Tab-separated table of C-alpha atoms in Angstrom:
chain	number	residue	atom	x	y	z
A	1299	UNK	CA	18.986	-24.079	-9.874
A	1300	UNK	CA	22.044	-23.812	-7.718
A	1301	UNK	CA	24.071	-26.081	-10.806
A	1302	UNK	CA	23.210	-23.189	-12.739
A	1303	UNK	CA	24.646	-20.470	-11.023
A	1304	UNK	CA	27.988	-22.523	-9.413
A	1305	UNK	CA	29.342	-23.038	-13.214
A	1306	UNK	CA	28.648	-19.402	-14.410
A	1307	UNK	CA	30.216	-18.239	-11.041
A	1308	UNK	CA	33.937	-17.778	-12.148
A	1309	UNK	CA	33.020	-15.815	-15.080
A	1310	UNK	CA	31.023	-13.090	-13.440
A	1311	UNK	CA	32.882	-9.924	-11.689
A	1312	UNK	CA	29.824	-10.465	-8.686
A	1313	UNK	CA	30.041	-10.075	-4.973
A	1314	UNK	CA	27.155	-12.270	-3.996
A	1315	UNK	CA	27.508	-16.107	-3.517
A	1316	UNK	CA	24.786	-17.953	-4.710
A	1317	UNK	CA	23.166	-18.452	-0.828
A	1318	UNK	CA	23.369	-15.075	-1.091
A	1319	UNK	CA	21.203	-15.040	-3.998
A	1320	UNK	CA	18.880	-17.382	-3.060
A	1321	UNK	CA	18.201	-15.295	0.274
A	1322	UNK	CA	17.245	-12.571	-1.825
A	1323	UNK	CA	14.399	-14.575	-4.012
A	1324	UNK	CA	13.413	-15.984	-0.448
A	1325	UNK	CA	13.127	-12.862	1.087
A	1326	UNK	CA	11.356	-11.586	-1.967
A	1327	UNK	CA	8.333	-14.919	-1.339
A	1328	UNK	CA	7.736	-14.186	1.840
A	1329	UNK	CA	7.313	-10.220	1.907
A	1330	UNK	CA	4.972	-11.357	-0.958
A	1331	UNK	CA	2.347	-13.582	0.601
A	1332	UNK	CA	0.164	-10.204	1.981
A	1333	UNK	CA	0.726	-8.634	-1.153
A	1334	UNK	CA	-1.105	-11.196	-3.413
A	1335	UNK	CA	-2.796	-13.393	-0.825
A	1336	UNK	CA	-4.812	-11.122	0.547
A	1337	UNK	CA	-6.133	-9.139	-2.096
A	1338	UNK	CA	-8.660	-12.063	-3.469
A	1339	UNK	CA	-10.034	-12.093	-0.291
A	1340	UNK	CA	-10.685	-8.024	-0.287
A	1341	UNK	CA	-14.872	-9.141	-0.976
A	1342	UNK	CA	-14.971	-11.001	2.493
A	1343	UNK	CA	-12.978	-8.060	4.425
A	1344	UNK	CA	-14.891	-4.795	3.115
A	1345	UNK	CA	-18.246	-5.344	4.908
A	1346	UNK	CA	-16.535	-5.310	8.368
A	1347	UNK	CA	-15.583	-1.784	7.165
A	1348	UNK	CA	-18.876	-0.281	6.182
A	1349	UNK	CA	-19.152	-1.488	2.505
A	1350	UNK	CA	-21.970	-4.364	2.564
A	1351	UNK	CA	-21.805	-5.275	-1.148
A	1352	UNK	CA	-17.509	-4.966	-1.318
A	1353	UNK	CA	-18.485	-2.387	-4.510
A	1354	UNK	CA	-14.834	-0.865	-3.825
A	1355	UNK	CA	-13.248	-4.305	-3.913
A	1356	UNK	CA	-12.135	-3.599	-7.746
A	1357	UNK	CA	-10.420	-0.463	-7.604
A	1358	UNK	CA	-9.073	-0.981	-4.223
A	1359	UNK	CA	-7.825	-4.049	-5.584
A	1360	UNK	CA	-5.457	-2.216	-8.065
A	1361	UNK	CA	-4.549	0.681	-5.727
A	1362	UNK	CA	-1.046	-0.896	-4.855
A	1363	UNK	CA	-0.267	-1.729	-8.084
A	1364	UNK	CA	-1.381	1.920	-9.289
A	1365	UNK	CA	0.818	3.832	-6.374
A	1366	UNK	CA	3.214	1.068	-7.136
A	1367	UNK	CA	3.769	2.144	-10.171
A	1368	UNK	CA	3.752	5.692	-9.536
A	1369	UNK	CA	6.534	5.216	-6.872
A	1370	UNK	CA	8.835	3.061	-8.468
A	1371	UNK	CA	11.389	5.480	-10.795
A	1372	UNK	CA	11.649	7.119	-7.768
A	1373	UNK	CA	12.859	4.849	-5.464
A	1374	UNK	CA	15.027	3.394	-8.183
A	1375	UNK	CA	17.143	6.381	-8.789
A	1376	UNK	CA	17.149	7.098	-5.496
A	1377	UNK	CA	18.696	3.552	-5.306
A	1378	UNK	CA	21.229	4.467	-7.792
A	1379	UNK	CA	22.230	7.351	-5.580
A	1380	UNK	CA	22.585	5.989	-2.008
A	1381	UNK	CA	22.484	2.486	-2.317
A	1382	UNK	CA	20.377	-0.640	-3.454
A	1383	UNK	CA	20.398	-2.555	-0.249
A	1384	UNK	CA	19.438	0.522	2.257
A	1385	UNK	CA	16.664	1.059	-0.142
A	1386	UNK	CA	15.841	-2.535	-0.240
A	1387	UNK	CA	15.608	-2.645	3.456
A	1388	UNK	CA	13.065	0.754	2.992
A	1389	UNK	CA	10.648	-1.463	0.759
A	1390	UNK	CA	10.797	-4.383	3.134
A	1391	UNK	CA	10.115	-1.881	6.228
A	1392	UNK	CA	7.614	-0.096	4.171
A	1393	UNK	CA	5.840	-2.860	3.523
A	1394	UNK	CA	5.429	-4.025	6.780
A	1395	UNK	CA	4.199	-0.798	8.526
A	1396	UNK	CA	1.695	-0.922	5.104
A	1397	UNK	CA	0.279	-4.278	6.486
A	1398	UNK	CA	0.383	-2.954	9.547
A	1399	UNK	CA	-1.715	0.073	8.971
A	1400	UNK	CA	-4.168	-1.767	6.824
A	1401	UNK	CA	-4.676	-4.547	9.699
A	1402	UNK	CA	-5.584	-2.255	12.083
A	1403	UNK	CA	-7.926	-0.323	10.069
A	1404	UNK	CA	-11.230	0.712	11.071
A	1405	UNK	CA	-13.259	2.091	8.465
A	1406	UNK	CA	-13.138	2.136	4.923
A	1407	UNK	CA	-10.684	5.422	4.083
A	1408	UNK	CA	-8.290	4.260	6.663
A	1409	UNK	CA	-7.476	0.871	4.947
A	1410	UNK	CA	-7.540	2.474	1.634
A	1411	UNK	CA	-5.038	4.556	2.764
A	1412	UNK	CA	-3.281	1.421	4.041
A	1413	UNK	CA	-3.433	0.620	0.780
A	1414	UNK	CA	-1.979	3.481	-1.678
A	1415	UNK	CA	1.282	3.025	1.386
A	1416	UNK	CA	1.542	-0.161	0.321
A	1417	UNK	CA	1.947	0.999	-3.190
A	1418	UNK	CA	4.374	3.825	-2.286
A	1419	UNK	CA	6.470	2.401	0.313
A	1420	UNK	CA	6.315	-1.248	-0.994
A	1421	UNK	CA	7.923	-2.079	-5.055
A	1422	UNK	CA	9.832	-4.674	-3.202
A	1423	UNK	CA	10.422	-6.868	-6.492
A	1424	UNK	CA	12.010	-4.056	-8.367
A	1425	UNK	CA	14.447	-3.016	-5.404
A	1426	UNK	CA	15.388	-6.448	-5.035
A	1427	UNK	CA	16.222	-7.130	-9.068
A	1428	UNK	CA	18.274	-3.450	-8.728
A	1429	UNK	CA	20.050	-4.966	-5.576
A	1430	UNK	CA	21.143	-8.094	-7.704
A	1431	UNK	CA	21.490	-6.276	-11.088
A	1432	UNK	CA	24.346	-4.266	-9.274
A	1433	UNK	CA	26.415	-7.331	-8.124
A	1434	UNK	CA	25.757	-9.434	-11.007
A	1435	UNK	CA	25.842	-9.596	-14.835
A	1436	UNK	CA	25.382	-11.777	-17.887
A	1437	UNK	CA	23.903	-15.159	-17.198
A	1438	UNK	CA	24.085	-15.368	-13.678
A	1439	UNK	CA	21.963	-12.056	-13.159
A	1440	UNK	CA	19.414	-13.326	-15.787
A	1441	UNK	CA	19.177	-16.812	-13.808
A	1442	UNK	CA	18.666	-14.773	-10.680
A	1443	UNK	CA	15.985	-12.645	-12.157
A	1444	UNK	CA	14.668	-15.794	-13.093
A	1445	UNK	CA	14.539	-16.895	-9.810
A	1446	UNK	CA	13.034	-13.833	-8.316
A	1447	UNK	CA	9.816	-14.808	-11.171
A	1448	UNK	CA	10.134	-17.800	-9.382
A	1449	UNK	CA	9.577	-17.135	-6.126
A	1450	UNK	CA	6.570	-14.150	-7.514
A	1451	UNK	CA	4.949	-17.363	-8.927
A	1452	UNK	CA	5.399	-19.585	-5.831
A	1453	UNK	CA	3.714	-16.693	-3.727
A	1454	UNK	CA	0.909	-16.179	-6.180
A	1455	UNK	CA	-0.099	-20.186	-5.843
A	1456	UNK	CA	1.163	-20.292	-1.795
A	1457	UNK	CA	-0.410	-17.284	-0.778
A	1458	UNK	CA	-4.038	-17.314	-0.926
A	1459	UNK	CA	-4.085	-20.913	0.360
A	1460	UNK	CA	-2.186	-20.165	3.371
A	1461	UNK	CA	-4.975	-17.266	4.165
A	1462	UNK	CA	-7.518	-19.442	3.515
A	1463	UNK	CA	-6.541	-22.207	5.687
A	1464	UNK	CA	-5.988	-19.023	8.161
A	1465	UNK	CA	-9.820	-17.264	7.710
A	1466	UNK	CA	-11.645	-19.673	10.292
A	1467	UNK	CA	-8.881	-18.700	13.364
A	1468	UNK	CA	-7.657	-15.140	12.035
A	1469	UNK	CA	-10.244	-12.906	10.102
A	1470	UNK	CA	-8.172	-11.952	6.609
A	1471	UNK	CA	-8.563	-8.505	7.433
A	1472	UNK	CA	-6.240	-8.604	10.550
A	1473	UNK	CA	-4.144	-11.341	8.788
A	1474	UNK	CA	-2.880	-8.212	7.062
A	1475	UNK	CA	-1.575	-7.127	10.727
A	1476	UNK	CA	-0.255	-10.643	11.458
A	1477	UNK	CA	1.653	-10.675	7.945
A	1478	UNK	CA	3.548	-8.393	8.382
A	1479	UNK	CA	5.694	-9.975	10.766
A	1480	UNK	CA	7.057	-11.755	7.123
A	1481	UNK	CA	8.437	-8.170	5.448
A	1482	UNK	CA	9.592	-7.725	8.971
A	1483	UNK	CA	11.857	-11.366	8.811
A	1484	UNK	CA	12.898	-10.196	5.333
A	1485	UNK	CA	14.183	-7.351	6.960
A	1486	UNK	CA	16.427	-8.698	9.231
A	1487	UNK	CA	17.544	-11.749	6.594
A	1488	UNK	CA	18.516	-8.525	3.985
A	1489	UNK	CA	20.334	-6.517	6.494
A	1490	UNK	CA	23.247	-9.213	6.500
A	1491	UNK	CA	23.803	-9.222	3.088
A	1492	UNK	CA	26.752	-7.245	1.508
A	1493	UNK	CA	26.038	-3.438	-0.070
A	1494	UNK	CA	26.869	-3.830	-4.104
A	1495	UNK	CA	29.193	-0.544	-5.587
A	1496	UNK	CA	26.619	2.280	-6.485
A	1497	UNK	CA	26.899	2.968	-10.505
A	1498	UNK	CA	29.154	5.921	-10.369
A	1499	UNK	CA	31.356	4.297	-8.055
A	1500	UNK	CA	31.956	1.282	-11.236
A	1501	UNK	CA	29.458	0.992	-13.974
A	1502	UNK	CA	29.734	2.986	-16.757
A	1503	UNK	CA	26.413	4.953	-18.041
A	1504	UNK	CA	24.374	3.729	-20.306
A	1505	UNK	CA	23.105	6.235	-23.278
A	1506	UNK	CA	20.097	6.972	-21.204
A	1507	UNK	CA	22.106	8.268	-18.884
A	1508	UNK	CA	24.703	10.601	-20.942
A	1509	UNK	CA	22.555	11.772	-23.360
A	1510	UNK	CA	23.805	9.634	-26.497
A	1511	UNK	CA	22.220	8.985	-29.349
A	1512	UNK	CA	19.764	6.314	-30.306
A	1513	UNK	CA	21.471	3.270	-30.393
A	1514	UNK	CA	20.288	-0.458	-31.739
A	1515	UNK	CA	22.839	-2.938	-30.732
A	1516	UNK	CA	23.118	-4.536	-27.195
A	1517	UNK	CA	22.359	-2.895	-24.203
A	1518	UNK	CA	21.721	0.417	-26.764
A	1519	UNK	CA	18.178	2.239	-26.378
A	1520	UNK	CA	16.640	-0.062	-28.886
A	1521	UNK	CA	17.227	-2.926	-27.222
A	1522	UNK	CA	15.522	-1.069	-23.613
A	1523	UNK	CA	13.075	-0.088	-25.990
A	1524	UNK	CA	12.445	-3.707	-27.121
A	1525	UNK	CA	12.378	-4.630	-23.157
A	1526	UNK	CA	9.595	-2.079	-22.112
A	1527	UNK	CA	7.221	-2.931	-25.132
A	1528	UNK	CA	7.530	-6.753	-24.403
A	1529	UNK	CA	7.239	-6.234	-20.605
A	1530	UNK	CA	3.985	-4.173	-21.493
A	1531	UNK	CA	2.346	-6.562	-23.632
A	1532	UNK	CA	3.383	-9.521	-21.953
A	1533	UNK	CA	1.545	-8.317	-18.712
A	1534	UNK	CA	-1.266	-7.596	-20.535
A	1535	UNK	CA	-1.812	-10.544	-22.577
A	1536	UNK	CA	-1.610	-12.820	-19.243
A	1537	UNK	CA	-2.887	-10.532	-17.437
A	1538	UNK	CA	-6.059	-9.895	-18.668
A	1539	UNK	CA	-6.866	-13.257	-18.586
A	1540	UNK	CA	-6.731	-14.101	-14.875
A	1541	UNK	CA	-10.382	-11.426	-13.411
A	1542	UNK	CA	-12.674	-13.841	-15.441
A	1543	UNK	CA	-11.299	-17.103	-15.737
A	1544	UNK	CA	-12.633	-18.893	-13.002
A	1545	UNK	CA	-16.309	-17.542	-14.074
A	1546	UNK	CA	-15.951	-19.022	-17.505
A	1547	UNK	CA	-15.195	-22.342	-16.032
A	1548	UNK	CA	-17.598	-22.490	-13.534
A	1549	UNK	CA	-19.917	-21.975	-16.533
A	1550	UNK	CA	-18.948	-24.037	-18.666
A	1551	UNK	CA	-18.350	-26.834	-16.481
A	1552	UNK	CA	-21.286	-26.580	-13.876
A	1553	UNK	CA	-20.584	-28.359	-10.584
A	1554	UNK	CA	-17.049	-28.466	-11.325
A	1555	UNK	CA	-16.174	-27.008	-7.508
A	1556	UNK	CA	-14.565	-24.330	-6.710
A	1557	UNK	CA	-11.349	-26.249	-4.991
A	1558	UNK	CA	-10.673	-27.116	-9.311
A	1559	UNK	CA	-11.150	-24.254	-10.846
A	1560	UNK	CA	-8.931	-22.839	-8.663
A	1561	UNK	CA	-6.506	-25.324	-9.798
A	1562	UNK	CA	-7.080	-25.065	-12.848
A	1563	UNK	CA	-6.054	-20.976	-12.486
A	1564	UNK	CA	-3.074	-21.779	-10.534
A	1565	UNK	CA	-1.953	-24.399	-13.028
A	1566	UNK	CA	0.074	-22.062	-14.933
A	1567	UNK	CA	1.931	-20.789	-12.594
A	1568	UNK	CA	2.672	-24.266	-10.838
A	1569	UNK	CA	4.685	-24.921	-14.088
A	1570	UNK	CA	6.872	-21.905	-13.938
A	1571	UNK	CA	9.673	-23.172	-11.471
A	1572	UNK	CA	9.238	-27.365	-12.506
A	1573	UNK	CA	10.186	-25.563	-16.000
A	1574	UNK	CA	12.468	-22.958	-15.764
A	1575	UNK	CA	15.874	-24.295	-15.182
A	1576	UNK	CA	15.366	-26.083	-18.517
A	1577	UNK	CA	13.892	-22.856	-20.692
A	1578	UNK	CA	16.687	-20.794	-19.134
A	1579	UNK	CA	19.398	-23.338	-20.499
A	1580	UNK	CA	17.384	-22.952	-23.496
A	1581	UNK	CA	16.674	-19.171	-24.131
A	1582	UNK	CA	19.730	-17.323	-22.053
A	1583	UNK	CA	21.664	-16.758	-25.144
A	1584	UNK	CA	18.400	-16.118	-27.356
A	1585	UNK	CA	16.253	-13.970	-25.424
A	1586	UNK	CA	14.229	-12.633	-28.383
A	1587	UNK	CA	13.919	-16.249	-30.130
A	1588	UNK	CA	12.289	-17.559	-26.688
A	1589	UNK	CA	10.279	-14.141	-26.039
A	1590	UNK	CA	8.830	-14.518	-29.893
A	1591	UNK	CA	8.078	-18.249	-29.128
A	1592	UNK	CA	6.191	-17.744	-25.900
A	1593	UNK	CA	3.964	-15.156	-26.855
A	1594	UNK	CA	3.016	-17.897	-29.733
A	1595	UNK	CA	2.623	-20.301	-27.042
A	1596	UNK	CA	0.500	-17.779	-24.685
A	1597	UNK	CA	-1.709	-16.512	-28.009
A	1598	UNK	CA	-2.433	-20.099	-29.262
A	1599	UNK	CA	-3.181	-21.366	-25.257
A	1600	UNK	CA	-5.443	-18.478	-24.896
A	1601	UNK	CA	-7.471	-18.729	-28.132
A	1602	UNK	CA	-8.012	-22.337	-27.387
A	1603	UNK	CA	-10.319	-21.130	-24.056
A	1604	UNK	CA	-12.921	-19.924	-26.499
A	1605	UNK	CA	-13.933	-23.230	-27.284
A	1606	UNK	CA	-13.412	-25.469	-24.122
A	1607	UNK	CA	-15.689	-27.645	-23.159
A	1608	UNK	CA	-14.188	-29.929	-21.157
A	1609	UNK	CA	-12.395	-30.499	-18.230
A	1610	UNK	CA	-9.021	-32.107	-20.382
A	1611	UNK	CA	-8.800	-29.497	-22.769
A	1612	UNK	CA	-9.133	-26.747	-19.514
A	1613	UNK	CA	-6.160	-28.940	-18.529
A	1614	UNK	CA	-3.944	-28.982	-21.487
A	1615	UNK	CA	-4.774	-24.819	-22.263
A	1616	UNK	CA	-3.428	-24.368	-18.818
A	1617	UNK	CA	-0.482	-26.334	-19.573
A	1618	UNK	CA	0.119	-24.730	-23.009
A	1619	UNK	CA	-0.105	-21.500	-21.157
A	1620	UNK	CA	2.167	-22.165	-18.445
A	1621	UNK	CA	4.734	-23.261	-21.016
A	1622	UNK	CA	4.326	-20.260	-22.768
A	1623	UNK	CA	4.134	-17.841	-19.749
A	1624	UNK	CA	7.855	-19.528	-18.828
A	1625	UNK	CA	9.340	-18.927	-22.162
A	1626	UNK	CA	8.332	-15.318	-22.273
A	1627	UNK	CA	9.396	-14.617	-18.544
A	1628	UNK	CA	12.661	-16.248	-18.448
A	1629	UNK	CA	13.633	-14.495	-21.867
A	1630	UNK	CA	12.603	-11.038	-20.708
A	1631	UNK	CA	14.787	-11.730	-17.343
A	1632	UNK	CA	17.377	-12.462	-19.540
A	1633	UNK	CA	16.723	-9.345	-21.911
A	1634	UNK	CA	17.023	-7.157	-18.516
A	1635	UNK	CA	20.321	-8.786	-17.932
A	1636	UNK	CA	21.393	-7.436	-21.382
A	1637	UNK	CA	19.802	-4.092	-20.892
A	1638	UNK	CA	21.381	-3.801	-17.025
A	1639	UNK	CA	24.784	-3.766	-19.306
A	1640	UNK	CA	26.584	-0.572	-18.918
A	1641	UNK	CA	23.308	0.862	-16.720
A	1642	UNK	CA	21.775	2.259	-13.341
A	1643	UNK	CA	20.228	-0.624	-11.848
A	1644	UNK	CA	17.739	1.118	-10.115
A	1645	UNK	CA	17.145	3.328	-12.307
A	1646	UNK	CA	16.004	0.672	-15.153
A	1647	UNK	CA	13.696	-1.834	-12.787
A	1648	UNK	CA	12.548	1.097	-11.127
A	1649	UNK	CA	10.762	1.915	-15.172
A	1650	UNK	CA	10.889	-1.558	-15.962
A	1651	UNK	CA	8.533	-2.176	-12.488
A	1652	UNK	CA	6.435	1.210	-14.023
A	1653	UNK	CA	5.737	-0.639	-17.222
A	1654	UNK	CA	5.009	-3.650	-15.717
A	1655	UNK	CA	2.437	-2.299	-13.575
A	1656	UNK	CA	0.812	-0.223	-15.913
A	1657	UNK	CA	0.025	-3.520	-18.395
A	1658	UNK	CA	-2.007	-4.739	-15.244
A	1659	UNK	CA	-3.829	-1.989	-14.685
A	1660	UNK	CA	-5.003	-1.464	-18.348
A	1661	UNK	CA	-5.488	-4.960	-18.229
A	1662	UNK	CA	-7.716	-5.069	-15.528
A	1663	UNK	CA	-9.558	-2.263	-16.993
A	1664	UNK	CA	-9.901	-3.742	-20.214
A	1665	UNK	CA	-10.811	-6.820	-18.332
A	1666	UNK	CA	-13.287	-5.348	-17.224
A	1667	UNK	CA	-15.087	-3.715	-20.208
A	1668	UNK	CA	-14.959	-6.697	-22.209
A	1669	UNK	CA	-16.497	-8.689	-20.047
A	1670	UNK	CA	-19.539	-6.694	-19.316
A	1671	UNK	CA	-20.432	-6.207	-23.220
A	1672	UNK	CA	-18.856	-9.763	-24.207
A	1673	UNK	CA	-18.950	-12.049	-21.702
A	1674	UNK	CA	-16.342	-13.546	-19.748
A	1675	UNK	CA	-14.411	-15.460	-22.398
A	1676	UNK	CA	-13.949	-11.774	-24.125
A	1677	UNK	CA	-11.048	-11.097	-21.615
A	1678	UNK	CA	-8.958	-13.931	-22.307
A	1679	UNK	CA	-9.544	-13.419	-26.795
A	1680	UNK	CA	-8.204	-10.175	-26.312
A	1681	UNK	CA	-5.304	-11.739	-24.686
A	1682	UNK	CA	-4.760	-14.112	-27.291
A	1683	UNK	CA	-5.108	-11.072	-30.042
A	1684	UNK	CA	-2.584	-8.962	-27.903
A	1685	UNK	CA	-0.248	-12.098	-27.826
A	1686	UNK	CA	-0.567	-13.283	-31.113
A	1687	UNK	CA	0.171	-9.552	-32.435
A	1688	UNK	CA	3.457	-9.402	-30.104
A	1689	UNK	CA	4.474	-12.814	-31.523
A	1690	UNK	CA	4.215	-11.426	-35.246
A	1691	UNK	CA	6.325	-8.567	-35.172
A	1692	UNK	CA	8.888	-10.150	-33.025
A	1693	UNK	CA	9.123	-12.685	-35.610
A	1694	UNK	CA	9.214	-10.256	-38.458
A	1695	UNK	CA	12.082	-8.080	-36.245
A	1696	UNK	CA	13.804	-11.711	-35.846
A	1697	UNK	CA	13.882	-12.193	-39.576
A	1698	UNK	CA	15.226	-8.879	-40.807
A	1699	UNK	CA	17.964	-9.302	-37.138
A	1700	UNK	CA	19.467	-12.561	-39.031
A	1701	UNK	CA	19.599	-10.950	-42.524
């Protein structure tokens, strides 16, 4: 990783070293282990607050992603305007008085409440992308995007094993209060790290922001187009895989154990950073090329769970899928990178983290419905069909590109 960003150091106008970058992605993983490694564990902590059968666990489950969402153009522009690292330190502080709040709960509105703060004051991922996106271009800002995925992927696996190994000493409901010592550390790591120029002190706008006409080349409103609807449906074809999974194995493979199919759901995400370095050598100057071949890779993984019966082919589907889920997310980090060209920083994750969030949330919902008139391998078919669609007509929009 660090080979990767020394040689494309000389040829980008940046002001962060690459420990500086790497501090950032750290910071980034360790804010990030309340966030997602807590949440799984939302079933065990809701009866200590009144609700017995944890029949809020769902939709409290998607209430920071949902405020998240809500909150994030905001704080992005407002990024833009008075700087990316003050409002980088805001998310990390806001995330910890969040955790905070939510630990020290005692009843069931007051940690929901804890909750939809975490949403508002939190969108930690898309301050720090704005933060590097304004000290860094071309290939060295997609690598470091691809390293913040990275360390997002590392926290997803990391996380809920850490709280589990935690439950029998420290209850996971006031882990949330002992977590947030971690936002805290991030804190104090960020606040020595230099303040990029704001966009009207150097970038140029970008046609969203002067009004111009639609444009198709790069970095033209196409091309952010092209980013939002691949962000979308990439979220929701994985996604909408991930509520159910673990049921479907456990019935197809009875007395598999609950330690495996874990694995087996984690899998995918283990091969993001052994694979990434390699992919983003691969894709950095063919962004679409690699997003068109991953959704292939994610549509045919996914349709292969329908007929699964064994424990090796659970194996190689996860594999296929992790492939596939590195393709697509390296080549959309590097698709930002082109679409940061000539742009507010802020401004764009702050939408890009919008769009993002909003493919989990209708893929949780869809999730959701499928499963209770299909069964539980509906969820990940309609993944496959989302991906599989996604892969067609970026093929088709590769194809008339090279005529």
């Amino acid at each position: 990783m660090t080979a990767v960003l020394d040689r494309t150091e000389q040829r980008a106008p940046a002001a962060l070293r690459t420990r500086q970058i790497h501090a950032v992605a750290a910071c980034y993983f360790v804010a990030s282990f309340a966030a997602l490694g807590l949440p799984p564990y939302l079933t065990a902590i809701l009866p200590g607050l009144g609700d017995h059968q944890a029949r809020w666990a769902g939709l409290l489950y998607i209430v920071p992603t949902v405020f998240g969402a809500i909150g994030a153009p905001l704080w992005g522009r407002l990024a833009d305007r008075y700087g990316r690292k003050r409002l980088l330190l805001r998310a990390q502080l806001g995330l910890a008085v969040s955790f905070l709040l939510a630990g020290w709960a005692d009843s069931l509105p007051a940690f929901a409440a804890a909750l939809v703060l975490q949403g508002i004051l939190g969108g930690t991922f898309a301050a720090s992308n704005g933060y590097l996106a304004a000290a860094l271009d071309g290939q060295r800002l997609s690598w470091a995007l691809t390293l913040m995925q990275g360390a997002a992927r590392l926290a997803l696996v990391a996380a809920p094993i850490v709280v589990g190994t935690l439950s029998p000493w420290v209850s996971p409901h006031r882990q949330y209060a002992l977590l947030a010592v971690l936002p805290l550390a991030a804190a104090v790591m960020l606040a020595a790290l230099p303040e990029p120029p704001r966009s009207e002190d150097g970038a140029p706008q970008g046609p969203e922001d002067t009004g111009a006409g639609s444009q198709t080349g790069r970095g033209g409103r196409g091309s952010l187009r092209t980013l939002y609807v691949l962000e979308f449906t990439f979220v929701l074809a994985t996604v909408i895989s991930y509520p159910y999974l673990i049921t479907l194995v456990e019935g197809r493979l009875p007395g598999l154990g609950s330690a495996v199919s874990g694995l087996l759901f984690a899998l995918p995400h283990v091969c993001y950073p052994l694979l990434a370095k390699p992919v983003h050598t691969l894709v950095a100057t063919r962004p679409h090329l690699g997003a068109a071949t991953g959704f292939a890779l994610v549509a045919a993984a996914l349709a292969g769970h329908w007929g699964a019966e064994s424990l090796p082919s659970f194996v190689v589907l996860r594999l296929l899928l992790g492939a596939g889920m590195t393709l697509g997310l390296v080549s959309l980090s590097a698709l930002a990178a082109e679409a940061c060209k000539g742009r507010r920083p802020g401004r764009l994750f702050g939408s890009l983290e919008l769009i993002s969030k909003a493919g989990a949330v209708v893929a949780g919902a869809v999730a959701a419905v499928s499963n209770d008139v299909w069964g539980p391998a509906a969820p990940i078919v309609a993944g496959s069909a989302v991906a599989a669609l996604t892969a067609l007509v970026s093929t088709s929009s590769l194809l008339r590109w090279s005529r």
